[in-house]
Coordinates of C-alpha atoms and ligand atoms in Angstrom, one line a residue:
Chain A
M1 CA -6.4 4.9 -22.4
A2 CA -5.5 8.2 -22.7
L3 CA -7.5 11.4 -22.1
Q4 CA -5.2 14.6 -22.1
S5 CA -7.6 16.7 -21.1
L6 CA -8.2 15.6 -18.1
D7 CA -4.9 17.3 -15.4
I8 CA -2.5 15.2 -14.6
K9 CA -1.0 15.1 -11.0
R10 CA 1.5 12.0 -11.4
R11 CA 3.2 10.1 -14.2
S12 CA 5.3 7.5 -14.0
A13 CA 10.1 7.5 -15.0
T14 CA 9.1 11.5 -14.6
T15 CA 11.1 12.9 -12.1
T16 CA 9.6 16.7 -12.7
P17 CA 6.4 17.6 -11.5
S18 CA 3.8 16.9 -13.9
P19 CA 1.1 20.2 -14.3
Q20 CA -0.9 20.5 -11.8
A21 CA -2.1 24.0 -11.4
R22 CA -5.4 23.6 -11.8
E23 CA -7.0 21.7 -8.5
T24 CA -10.0 19.3 -9.9
L25 CA -13.1 17.3 -7.9
E26 CA -11.0 13.7 -6.0
V27 CA -13.5 11.2 -7.3
A28 CA -14.4 8.0 -5.9
K29 CA -16.1 4.9 -6.7
L30 CA -17.6 3.9 -3.9
I31 CA -18.6 -0.6 -3.7
D32 CA -20.3 -1.3 -0.8
V33 CA -20.4 -5.3 -0.7
S34 CA -23.3 -5.2 1.7
A35 CA -26.0 -4.5 -1.4
C36 CA -24.1 -6.2 -3.7
I37 CA -26.1 -9.5 -4.6
G38 CA -23.4 -10.6 -6.5
C39 CA -25.8 -10.0 -10.5
K40 CA -22.1 -9.1 -12.4
A41 CA -24.4 -6.9 -14.2
C42 CA -20.9 -4.3 -13.7
Q43 CA -18.7 -6.8 -15.3
A44 CA -21.3 -6.8 -18.4
A45 CA -21.5 -3.7 -18.7
C46 CA -17.9 -3.0 -18.6
M47 CA -17.1 -5.6 -21.3
E48 CA -19.6 -3.0 -22.6
W49 CA -18.9 0.1 -22.8
N50 CA -14.5 -0.6 -23.1
D51 CA -15.6 -3.2 -25.9
I52 CA -13.6 -5.9 -24.3
R53 CA -14.5 -9.6 -24.6
E54 CA -12.5 -12.6 -22.6
E55 CA -12.4 -15.8 -23.9
V56 CA -15.1 -18.4 -22.9
G57 CA -12.5 -20.4 -20.7
T58 CA -14.1 -23.4 -17.4
N59 CA -15.3 -23.1 -14.9
V60 CA -13.7 -24.1 -11.9
G61 CA -16.4 -24.8 -9.4
V62 CA -16.9 -20.8 -8.1
Y63 CA -18.8 -18.3 -9.3
D64 CA -16.7 -16.3 -10.3
N65 CA -16.5 -15.5 -14.5
P66 CA -13.3 -15.9 -15.2
N67 CA -11.6 -16.8 -12.1
D68 CA -9.7 -13.9 -12.7
L69 CA -8.6 -10.4 -13.9
T70 CA -7.1 -10.0 -17.4
A71 CA -6.4 -7.6 -20.1
H72 CA -9.9 -7.9 -21.3
Q73 CA -11.7 -8.9 -18.4
W74 CA -10.9 -5.3 -15.6
T75 CA -13.9 -6.6 -13.1
V76 CA -14.7 -9.5 -11.5
M77 CA -16.9 -10.6 -9.1
R78 CA -15.1 -12.8 -6.3
F79 CA -17.6 -15.2 -4.2
D80 CA -16.9 -16.6 -1.1
E81 CA -18.5 -18.9 1.5
V82 CA -18.0 -18.1 5.2
E83 CA -19.1 -19.7 8.2
T84 CA -20.1 -17.1 11.0
D85 CA -19.2 -18.3 15.0
D86 CA -23.0 -19.7 15.1
G87 CA -22.2 -22.0 12.6
G88 CA -24.1 -20.4 10.2
L89 CA -22.6 -19.8 6.7
E90 CA -22.5 -16.1 5.2
W91 CA -21.8 -15.4 1.1
L92 CA -19.3 -12.4 0.7
I93 CA -19.1 -11.0 -3.0
R94 CA -16.7 -8.3 -3.7
K95 CA -16.6 -7.0 -6.9
D96 CA -11.9 -7.0 -8.1
G97 CA -10.1 -4.3 -9.3
C98 CA -8.1 -1.4 -9.5
M99 CA -7.9 1.0 -6.7
H100 CA -6.8 3.9 -7.6
C101 CA -4.3 4.2 -4.8
E102 CA -3.7 8.1 -3.9
D103 CA 0.0 6.5 -4.0
P104 CA 0.3 3.5 -6.5
G105 CA 3.1 0.7 -6.9
C106 CA 2.4 0.7 -9.9
L107 CA 2.5 4.0 -11.3
K108 CA 6.2 4.0 -8.8
A109 CA 7.6 1.1 -10.9
C110 CA 7.2 1.1 -13.8
P111 CA 10.4 2.2 -16.1
S112 CA 8.2 4.1 -18.9
P113 CA 7.7 7.5 -18.9
G114 CA 3.7 8.7 -19.1
A115 CA 2.6 4.6 -19.5
I116 CA 1.2 4.9 -15.8
I117 CA -0.3 8.8 -15.3
Q118 CA -2.4 10.0 -12.2
Y119 CA -5.0 12.8 -13.0
S120 CA -6.0 14.9 -10.5
N121 CA -8.9 13.7 -9.8
G122 CA -7.3 11.1 -8.4
I123 CA -7.9 8.1 -11.5
V124 CA -4.7 6.0 -12.2
D125 CA -4.5 5.1 -15.6
F126 CA -2.6 3.1 -18.5
H127 CA -1.4 4.8 -21.1
E128 CA -0.8 1.6 -23.4
E129 CA 0.3 4.0 -26.3
N130 CA 3.9 4.2 -23.6
C131 CA 4.0 1.5 -22.2
I132 CA 7.0 -1.4 -23.0
G133 CA 5.0 -5.0 -21.7
C134 CA 8.4 -5.7 -18.3
G135 CA 5.5 -5.9 -16.4
Y136 CA 7.5 -4.3 -13.6
C137 CA 2.9 -2.1 -12.6
I138 CA 2.5 -6.2 -12.0
T139 CA 5.3 -6.5 -9.2
G140 CA 4.5 -3.1 -7.7
C141 CA 0.6 -3.2 -7.1
P142 CA -0.5 -4.7 -3.7
F143 CA -3.9 -4.9 -5.0
N144 CA -2.5 -7.5 -8.0
V145 CA -4.6 -6.1 -10.4
P146 CA -2.4 -5.1 -13.9
R147 CA -2.8 -7.9 -16.7
I148 CA 0.0 -8.2 -19.8
S149 CA -2.2 -8.7 -22.6
K150 CA -0.7 -12.4 -24.4
Q151 CA -2.6 -10.6 -27.2
D152 CA -0.4 -6.7 -27.9
G153 CA 2.4 -7.4 -24.5
K154 CA 0.4 -4.7 -22.9
A155 CA -0.2 -3.9 -19.4
Y156 CA -3.8 -3.6 -18.5
K157 CA -6.9 -2.2 -16.0
C158 CA -9.7 -0.7 -15.2
T159 CA -10.0 3.2 -16.1
L160 CA -12.5 4.0 -13.5
C161 CA -14.1 4.9 -16.9
S162 CA -11.4 8.0 -17.1
D163 CA -13.4 8.7 -20.4
R164 CA -16.6 9.0 -19.1
V165 CA -15.6 11.0 -15.5
A166 CA -13.8 13.0 -18.0
V167 CA -16.9 14.5 -19.3
G168 CA -19.4 14.4 -16.5
Q169 CA -20.4 10.3 -16.4
A170 CA -20.7 8.0 -13.6
P171 CA -18.9 4.9 -14.5
A172 CA -20.1 2.1 -16.5
C173 CA -20.4 -0.1 -13.8
A174 CA -22.2 2.3 -11.0
K175 CA -24.3 3.1 -13.9
V176 CA -25.6 0.0 -14.3
C177 CA -25.6 -1.8 -11.0
P178 CA -29.5 -2.5 -10.0
T179 CA -29.3 -2.0 -6.3
G180 CA -27.0 0.8 -5.7
A181 CA -24.1 -1.5 -4.7
I182 CA -21.4 0.9 -6.7
Q183 CA -22.2 4.5 -5.9
F184 CA -19.8 7.6 -7.7
G185 CA -19.1 11.4 -6.7
S186 CA -16.5 13.1 -5.5
K187 CA -14.7 11.3 -2.3
E188 CA -15.9 13.5 0.7
K189 CA -19.5 12.8 -0.9
M190 CA -19.2 9.0 -1.0
K191 CA -17.4 8.7 2.5
E192 CA -20.0 10.8 3.8
Y193 CA -22.5 7.7 1.9
A194 CA -20.9 5.2 3.3
E195 CA -21.3 6.8 7.0
T196 CA -24.9 7.0 6.3
R197 CA -24.9 2.6 5.6
I198 CA -22.4 1.4 8.4
T199 CA -24.6 3.2 10.9
D200 CA -27.2 1.3 9.4
L201 CA -25.4 -1.4 9.1
K202 CA -24.1 -1.6 12.6
E203 CA -27.7 -1.0 14.1
R204 CA -28.6 -4.6 11.4
G205 CA -25.8 -6.2 14.1
Y206 CA -23.0 -6.2 11.8
D207 CA -20.7 -4.1 14.5
N208 CA -17.3 -4.3 12.8
A209 CA -18.9 -2.6 9.6
G210 CA -16.6 0.1 7.9
L211 CA -15.5 1.7 5.2
Y212 CA -11.6 0.2 3.4
D213 CA -10.4 3.4 2.6
P214 CA -6.7 1.9 3.0
A215 CA -4.2 4.7 4.3
G216 CA -1.1 2.7 3.6
V217 CA -1.6 3.6 0.0
G218 CA -2.8 7.1 0.8
G219 CA -6.5 6.2 0.5
T220 CA -8.4 4.5 -2.7
H221 CA -10.7 6.1 -4.9
V222 CA -12.5 2.9 -4.9
M223 CA -13.4 2.5 -1.5
Y224 CA -15.5 -0.8 -0.1
V225 CA -18.3 -0.4 3.0
L226 CA -17.7 -4.1 4.3
H227 CA -19.8 -5.8 7.1
H228 CA -16.5 -6.8 8.3
A229 CA -14.1 -4.3 8.2
D230 CA -11.7 -5.9 10.7
K231 CA -11.2 -8.5 8.8
P232 CA -11.3 -8.2 5.3
A233 CA -9.3 -11.1 4.2
L234 CA -12.5 -13.1 4.4
Y235 CA -13.1 -11.2 1.4
H236 CA -10.7 -13.1 -1.1
N237 CA -7.8 -11.9 0.5
L238 CA -8.4 -8.2 0.5
P239 CA -4.9 -7.4 2.4
K240 CA -5.8 -5.4 5.5
D241 CA -3.1 -2.6 5.5
P242 CA -1.8 -2.6 1.7
T243 CA 1.3 -0.5 1.0
I244 CA 4.2 -0.8 -1.5
S245 CA 5.9 -3.4 -0.2
P246 CA 9.3 -2.8 1.2
T247 CA 11.6 -3.8 -1.1
V248 CA 10.0 -2.8 -4.0
S249 CA 10.3 0.9 -1.7
L250 CA 13.7 -0.1 -1.8
W251 CA 14.2 -0.8 -5.0
K252 CA 12.1 2.0 -6.5
G253 CA 14.1 5.1 -3.6
I254 CA 16.6 6.7 -3.0
T255 CA 18.5 3.7 -3.8
K256 CA 18.8 4.4 -7.4
P257 CA 20.1 7.7 -7.6
L258 CA 22.6 6.8 -5.3
A259 CA 23.9 3.6 -7.2
M260 CA 23.8 6.0 -10.3
A261 CA 26.4 8.5 -8.3
A262 CA 28.3 5.6 -7.3
L263 CA 28.5 4.7 -10.8
G264 CA 29.9 8.9 -12.0
A265 CA 32.0 8.4 -9.4
A266 CA 33.8 5.7 -10.5
A267 CA 33.7 7.0 -13.8
L268 CA 35.4 10.2 -13.0
G269 CA 37.4 9.1 -10.7
S270 CA 39.0 7.0 -13.1
L271 CA 39.2 9.2 -15.2
F272 CA 41.3 11.3 -13.2
H273 CA 43.4 8.8 -11.8
Y274 CA 44.5 8.4 -14.9
V275 CA 45.6 12.5 -15.2
M276 CA 46.9 13.0 -11.6
K277 CA 49.2 9.5 -11.7
G278 CA 49.6 8.9 -15.7
P279 CA 49.6 5.4 -16.9
N280 CA 50.8 2.5 -15.9
E281 CA 53.8 2.4 -18.7
V282 CA 56.5 -1.2 -18.2
S283 CA 59.6 0.7 -17.5
K284 CA 62.2 2.2 -19.6
E285 CA 65.0 -0.2 -18.5
L286 CA 62.6 -3.3 -18.8
E287 CA 61.9 -2.5 -22.5
D288 CA 66.5 -1.9 -22.8
E289 CA 67.0 -5.0 -21.4
M290 CA 64.8 -7.1 -24.4
E291 CA 65.5 -5.0 -26.7
R292 CA 69.1 -5.3 -26.3
E293 CA 68.5 -9.7 -25.5
D294 CA 66.2 -9.3 -29.3
E295 CA 69.6 -7.7 -31.1
R296 CA 72.0 -10.1 -29.5
L297 CA 69.6 -13.0 -30.4
R298 CA 69.6 -11.7 -34.1
A299 CA 73.2 -11.3 -34.5
L300 CA 73.5 -14.9 -33.0
E301 CA 71.1 -15.7 -36.5
K302 CA 73.2 -14.4 -38.4
E303 CA 76.3 -15.4 -37.4
N304 CA 74.6 -19.4 -37.6
A305 CA 72.7 -18.4 -41.2
K306 CA 76.5 -17.8 -42.2
Chain B
M1 CA 50.6 -9.1 -36.5
I2 CA 53.4 -10.2 -35.8
R3 CA 55.3 -7.5 -34.5
N4 CA 57.7 -9.3 -33.0
P5 CA 58.2 -13.1 -33.0
R6 CA 59.8 -13.1 -28.9
D7 CA 56.5 -11.3 -28.4
I8 CA 54.7 -13.9 -25.4
Q9 CA 51.2 -15.7 -26.7
R10 CA 48.8 -14.2 -23.9
Y11 CA 45.2 -15.1 -25.1
N12 CA 44.6 -17.6 -28.0
A13 CA 41.5 -16.7 -30.7
S14 CA 39.3 -18.6 -29.8
E15 CA 39.7 -17.5 -26.5
R16 CA 39.3 -13.5 -27.5
A17 CA 36.3 -14.6 -29.2
N18 CA 35.0 -15.2 -26.0
H19 CA 36.2 -12.7 -23.9
W20 CA 34.5 -10.6 -27.1
V21 CA 31.4 -12.1 -27.1
V22 CA 30.8 -12.0 -23.0
G23 CA 31.8 -8.0 -23.0
I24 CA 29.9 -6.9 -25.8
C25 CA 26.6 -8.7 -24.5
F26 CA 27.7 -7.1 -21.6
I27 CA 27.8 -2.9 -22.5
L28 CA 24.6 -4.2 -24.4
L29 CA 22.6 -5.6 -21.8
A30 CA 24.0 -2.5 -19.6
L31 CA 22.7 0.1 -22.1
S32 CA 19.6 -1.8 -22.2
G33 CA 18.7 -2.2 -18.7
L34 CA 20.0 0.9 -17.3
A35 CA 17.1 2.6 -19.9
F36 CA 14.9 0.4 -17.3
F37 CA 16.9 1.1 -14.3
H38 CA 16.5 5.2 -14.3
P39 CA 14.2 7.8 -16.2
A40 CA 17.5 9.8 -16.3
F41 CA 19.2 6.8 -19.2
F42 CA 15.1 5.9 -20.9
P43 CA 16.6 7.2 -24.1
L44 CA 19.5 4.5 -23.9
T45 CA 16.1 2.4 -25.5
Q46 CA 16.1 4.4 -29.0
L47 CA 19.4 2.1 -29.5
F48 CA 17.8 -0.2 -29.4
G49 CA 14.6 -0.2 -32.0
S50 CA 12.2 1.6 -29.2
P51 CA 11.4 0.8 -26.0
T52 CA 9.1 -2.3 -26.4
W53 CA 12.1 -3.9 -28.2
T54 CA 14.6 -3.0 -25.9
R55 CA 12.6 -4.9 -23.1
I56 CA 11.7 -8.2 -25.8
L57 CA 15.3 -8.1 -26.5
H58 CA 17.1 -7.5 -22.8
P59 CA 16.7 -10.7 -21.7
Y60 CA 17.8 -12.8 -25.1
I61 CA 20.8 -11.0 -24.9
G62 CA 21.3 -11.8 -21.8
V63 CA 21.3 -16.0 -22.3
V64 CA 24.0 -15.4 -25.0
M65 CA 25.7 -13.7 -22.6
A66 CA 25.2 -16.1 -19.7
V67 CA 25.8 -19.3 -21.6
F68 CA 29.2 -17.6 -23.0
F69 CA 30.2 -16.4 -19.4
L70 CA 29.6 -20.2 -18.0
I71 CA 32.1 -21.3 -20.8
M72 CA 34.8 -18.1 -20.0
T73 CA 34.0 -19.2 -16.2
L74 CA 35.7 -23.1 -16.5
R75 CA 38.3 -22.1 -18.8
F76 CA 39.6 -19.4 -16.2
A77 CA 38.7 -20.5 -13.1
R78 CA 41.8 -22.3 -12.6
L79 CA 44.2 -19.7 -13.3
N80 CA 42.1 -17.8 -11.0
Y81 CA 42.8 -19.7 -7.3
I82 CA 43.8 -17.3 -4.4
A83 CA 47.3 -18.0 -3.6
Q84 CA 49.7 -16.6 -0.8
R85 CA 51.2 -14.0 -2.8
D86 CA 48.4 -12.9 -4.7
I87 CA 46.9 -12.1 -0.8
E88 CA 50.4 -10.2 -0.4
W89 CA 49.5 -8.1 -3.5
L90 CA 46.4 -7.3 -2.5
K91 CA 47.0 -6.0 1.1
R92 CA 49.7 -3.5 -0.3
V93 CA 47.3 -2.6 -3.7
G94 CA 47.5 0.8 -2.6
E95 CA 50.9 1.2 -3.8
M96 CA 49.7 0.3 -7.1
V97 CA 47.2 2.5 -7.3
N98 CA 49.3 5.4 -6.2
G99 CA 51.7 4.3 -9.5
D100 CA 54.1 3.1 -8.1
D101 CA 53.9 -0.7 -8.2
H102 CA 57.6 -1.1 -7.9
N103 CA 58.2 -3.2 -4.8
M104 CA 54.8 -5.3 -5.8
P105 CA 55.3 -8.7 -5.3
E106 CA 55.8 -10.7 -8.9
Q107 CA 52.6 -12.3 -9.8
G108 CA 51.6 -15.1 -11.9
K109 CA 49.5 -14.7 -15.0
Y110 CA 47.0 -13.2 -12.5
N111 CA 47.8 -10.6 -9.8
G112 CA 45.4 -10.4 -6.4
G113 CA 43.2 -7.3 -8.2
Q114 CA 42.0 -9.4 -10.9
K115 CA 41.1 -12.6 -9.2
M116 CA 39.5 -10.4 -7.4
L117 CA 37.2 -8.9 -10.2
F118 CA 36.6 -12.6 -12.0
W119 CA 35.1 -13.8 -8.6
G120 CA 33.5 -10.6 -8.0
L121 CA 32.2 -11.3 -11.4
V122 CA 30.7 -15.4 -11.1
L123 CA 29.3 -14.4 -8.1
G124 CA 27.6 -11.0 -9.8
M125 CA 27.1 -13.5 -13.3
S126 CA 25.1 -15.8 -10.9
L127 CA 22.9 -13.2 -9.1
I128 CA 22.0 -11.2 -12.3
T129 CA 20.9 -14.9 -14.7
I130 CA 19.1 -16.0 -11.7
T131 CA 16.8 -13.5 -11.1
G132 CA 16.9 -12.1 -15.1
V133 CA 15.7 -15.4 -15.6
L134 CA 12.7 -15.0 -12.5
M135 CA 11.2 -11.7 -13.8
W136 CA 11.0 -13.2 -17.7
R137 CA 7.0 -12.5 -17.5
S138 CA 6.8 -14.1 -21.0
W139 CA 8.6 -16.8 -20.4
V140 CA 8.7 -17.4 -16.0
T141 CA 5.4 -17.0 -13.9
V142 CA 6.4 -17.3 -10.1
P143 CA 4.9 -15.5 -7.0
V144 CA 4.6 -12.0 -7.2
G145 CA 7.1 -12.1 -4.0
V146 CA 10.0 -13.3 -5.3
I147 CA 9.6 -11.4 -8.1
R148 CA 9.6 -8.1 -5.6
V149 CA 13.1 -9.4 -4.8
A150 CA 14.7 -10.6 -7.9
S151 CA 14.1 -7.0 -9.1
V152 CA 15.7 -5.3 -5.8
V153 CA 18.9 -8.3 -6.2
H154 CA 19.1 -8.1 -10.1
A155 CA 18.8 -3.9 -10.2
A156 CA 21.7 -4.2 -7.8
A157 CA 24.0 -7.2 -8.9
A158 CA 24.1 -4.8 -11.9
V159 CA 25.2 -2.1 -10.6
F160 CA 27.9 -4.5 -8.8
M161 CA 29.3 -5.4 -12.2
I162 CA 28.6 -1.9 -14.7
G163 CA 31.1 -0.5 -11.8
L164 CA 33.5 -3.6 -11.1
I165 CA 33.8 -3.6 -15.3
I166 CA 34.5 -0.5 -15.0
M167 CA 37.3 -1.0 -13.3
H168 CA 38.4 -3.7 -15.4
V169 CA 38.3 -1.4 -18.2
Y170 CA 40.2 1.4 -17.2
A171 CA 43.5 -0.8 -15.6
A172 CA 43.5 -2.4 -19.0
I173 CA 44.2 0.9 -20.2
W174 CA 46.5 2.7 -17.8
T175 CA 48.2 -0.2 -17.9
K176 CA 49.6 0.5 -21.0
G177 CA 50.3 -2.4 -23.5
T178 CA 47.1 -4.2 -22.4
I179 CA 45.0 -3.8 -24.6
R180 CA 46.6 -5.7 -27.7
A181 CA 46.6 -8.9 -25.4
M182 CA 42.0 -9.3 -25.8
L183 CA 42.8 -7.7 -29.3
Y184 CA 45.1 -9.9 -31.4
G185 CA 46.8 -11.8 -28.2
T186 CA 50.5 -10.9 -27.7
V187 CA 52.6 -9.1 -25.0
T188 CA 55.9 -8.1 -24.7
R189 CA 58.7 -9.6 -22.6
A190 CA 58.7 -6.4 -21.0
W191 CA 54.9 -5.8 -19.9
A192 CA 55.5 -9.8 -18.5
K193 CA 58.3 -9.2 -17.2
Q194 CA 56.9 -5.9 -15.8
H195 CA 53.6 -6.5 -14.7
H196 CA 53.4 -10.7 -14.3
R197 CA 56.3 -11.9 -13.3
A198 CA 56.5 -15.9 -12.3
W199 CA 54.1 -16.3 -15.2
Y200 CA 56.9 -14.7 -17.5
R201 CA 58.9 -17.0 -16.6
Q202 CA 57.1 -19.6 -16.6
V203 CA 56.4 -19.0 -19.7
T204 CA 59.8 -17.7 -21.0
G205 CA 62.1 -20.2 -19.0
D206 CA 64.0 -16.8 -18.0
K207 CA 65.5 -17.1 -14.9
R208 CA 66.1 -14.2 -13.7
Ligands
HEM1 C1 21.5 -13.8 -17.8 C2 21.0 -12.5 -18.4 C3 20.4 -11.9 -18.0 C4 18.8 -11.8 -17.5 C5 18.2 -13.2 -18.3 C6 18.1 -10.3 -17.7 C7 16.7 -10.4 -17.5 C8 15.9 -8.9 -17.1 C9 14.8 -8.7 -17.1 C10 13.4 -9.8 -17.2 C11 14.5 -7.5 -17.0 C12 13.1 -7.1 -16.8 C13 13.2 -5.6 -18.0 C14 12.6 -6.9 -19.3 O1 11.7 -7.5 -19.2 O2 13.9 -6.7 -20.2 C15 15.8 -7.1 -16.7 C16 16.4 -5.5 -15.6 C17 17.6 -5.3 -15.8 N1 18.5 -5.8 -16.4 FE1 19.2 -7.2 -17.0 N2 19.3 -9.4 -17.6 C18 20.2 -10.6 -17.4 C19 21.6 -9.7 -17.4 C20 21.8 -8.4 -17.0 C21 23.2 -8.1 -17.1 C22 24.6 -8.4 -17.1 C23 23.0 -6.5 -16.5 C24 24.1 -5.7 -16.4 C25 24.8 -5.5 -17.0 C26 21.8 -6.3 -16.5 C27 21.0 -4.9 -15.6 C28 19.9 -4.7 -15.8 C29 19.0 -3.6 -15.0 C30 20.1 -2.6 -14.5 C31 18.3 -3.7 -15.2 C32 16.5 -2.7 -14.7 C33 16.6 -3.2 -13.7 C34 15.6 -1.4 -13.3 O3 14.5 -2.3 -13.8 O4 15.9 -1.8 -11.7 N3 20.6 -7.2 -17.0 N4 17.2 -7.6 -16.8
SF4_2 S1 -4.4 -1.1 -7.3 FE1 -2.5 -1.8 -8.3 S2 -3.4 -1.5 -10.9 FE2 -4.6 0.1 -9.0 S3 -3.6 2.1 -8.4 FE3 -3.6 0.4 -6.5 S4 -1.4 0.2 -7.3 FE4 -1.9 0.1 -9.6
SF4_3 S1 4.1 -3.4 -18.0 FE1 3.9 -1.5 -19.2 S2 2.7 0.0 -17.6 FE2 3.5 -1.4 -16.7 S3 4.9 -1.5 -15.4 FE3 5.8 -2.1 -18.3 S4 5.8 0.1 -18.6 FE4 4.7 0.8 -17.1
SF4_4 S1 -14.8 1.5 -13.6 FE1 -15.4 1.6 -15.5 S2 -13.7 0.6 -16.3 FE2 -13.6 -0.4 -14.5 S3 -14.8 -1.3 -14.1 FE3 -16.2 0.0 -14.1 S4 -16.8 0.2 -16.2 FE4 -15.0 -1.2 -16.0

């Protein structure tokens, strides 16, 4: 979704700085997992606002519906039944989707200039008109979020409703949540609000309640309040310490300019070798030898023809 | 074209065609691949119609190249077995690069450098083909960890091979009278005797 009016902080496959003189407020969406009842109103609101519909699929025995993110389903409620230490049962429901990383692996991996951009308010957005459909963003994302559409071969994901945020509206999913489990505002405010929720949870016996704002990706602009922040994996394998994979950093890091310099040196080195050492020609001596042989044979032929 | 009937045939028409199919595919793959490799090369996508077309076409060209390279490998592998004299030659490659090939040990159809290039390309092509297929999201789905490693190896193999090919092309330009071997198949006797004396003796029966 393109919305050029927002200030751009970073742009995929671009080696010079993006316009960033203007500072805008950093925003964040806070998902309070402990207050979510799994009604999927947010999922429905996302489909409504963005006008996207996934085809009706098949039930695989869980409440997740559809059972994965798709190019037409940018958020999915993940349901996990977890046995507690004292033999009880907990039903953990996490709203899955793009985390809007401060250091986005998708943007780092994308080879197409301007297909992925990060606004100065922190939202990471795909500009599908520039997308070539290579899927590098999926390779780079630590949260397995982007999906390539079977229809048009472009990558899609949650936009954090950049179009709504640009005009001062909260994301559709936040607006519609009946329990207030999805909050939206400045990142600062959201962290403050999360603190009050965490204090409350701790008072109610969730000693490990905490905020999920992983530092490994520079923090995220979608954060969770978790009752078990020490074990994020309980929530449908939410990574404990997500970072851009070292393999991706190696692939997209300093190795690229170094490799280009090496190839440039090989090409230039060849040219200068030619200029300084001259071509490797057949020696005059050998050429004359063959010439004499040619002439001898020609003379012999004439002799025979007589 | 027969300039001198005593010229020596080095490649037949089918071998030459095979080589050029691989060569053309390689150039197209290098240009399209480099476009994704670094933003500085992204404008190369315009050579292929559009950025998206470049992404679509690259792997298909890759498959064509892989098939023809395999055929070429089967054709030339035996001629590229490394022998003692190749090792001698490689040890003294510095003299050659310095432009003085007078004392180089005599060579068969291929010298040690050419053989190293051949095996280097066999290695590179194997790696790049396997990893390229693993990265091909239109047809292949593998775990993301595998794709990440494949992406690094694919890019590294590409740089390795483009480097080898720069050397390969330069060696052909540097050594006068070589390019015609791949264009119309023949080399002069003097060329053969100077650069590949053992092969020259073998094909001409000339004992000197
Ligand atoms: C069977 C052979 C090959 C296959 C199947 C293949 C496939 C791929 C695929 C799927 C991609 C990702 C972009 C896309 O979807 O188009 C890619 C990228 C690339 N390919 Fe290939 N390829 C092959 C051979 C080659 C060769 C011979 C070269 C170099 C001469 C090459 C150089 C590259 C480069 C430089 C990239 C970009 C890597 C990066 O982003 O860092 N490929 N290839
Ligand atoms: S979660 Fe994935 S897709 Fe979303 S910003 Fe982070 S890296 Fe990009
Ligand atoms: S699929 Fe599109 S958005 Fe994703 S990395 Fe490729 S060009 Fe960028
Ligand atoms: S922020 Fe907007 S796009 Fe993202 S999940 Fe919510 S409604 Fe969907």
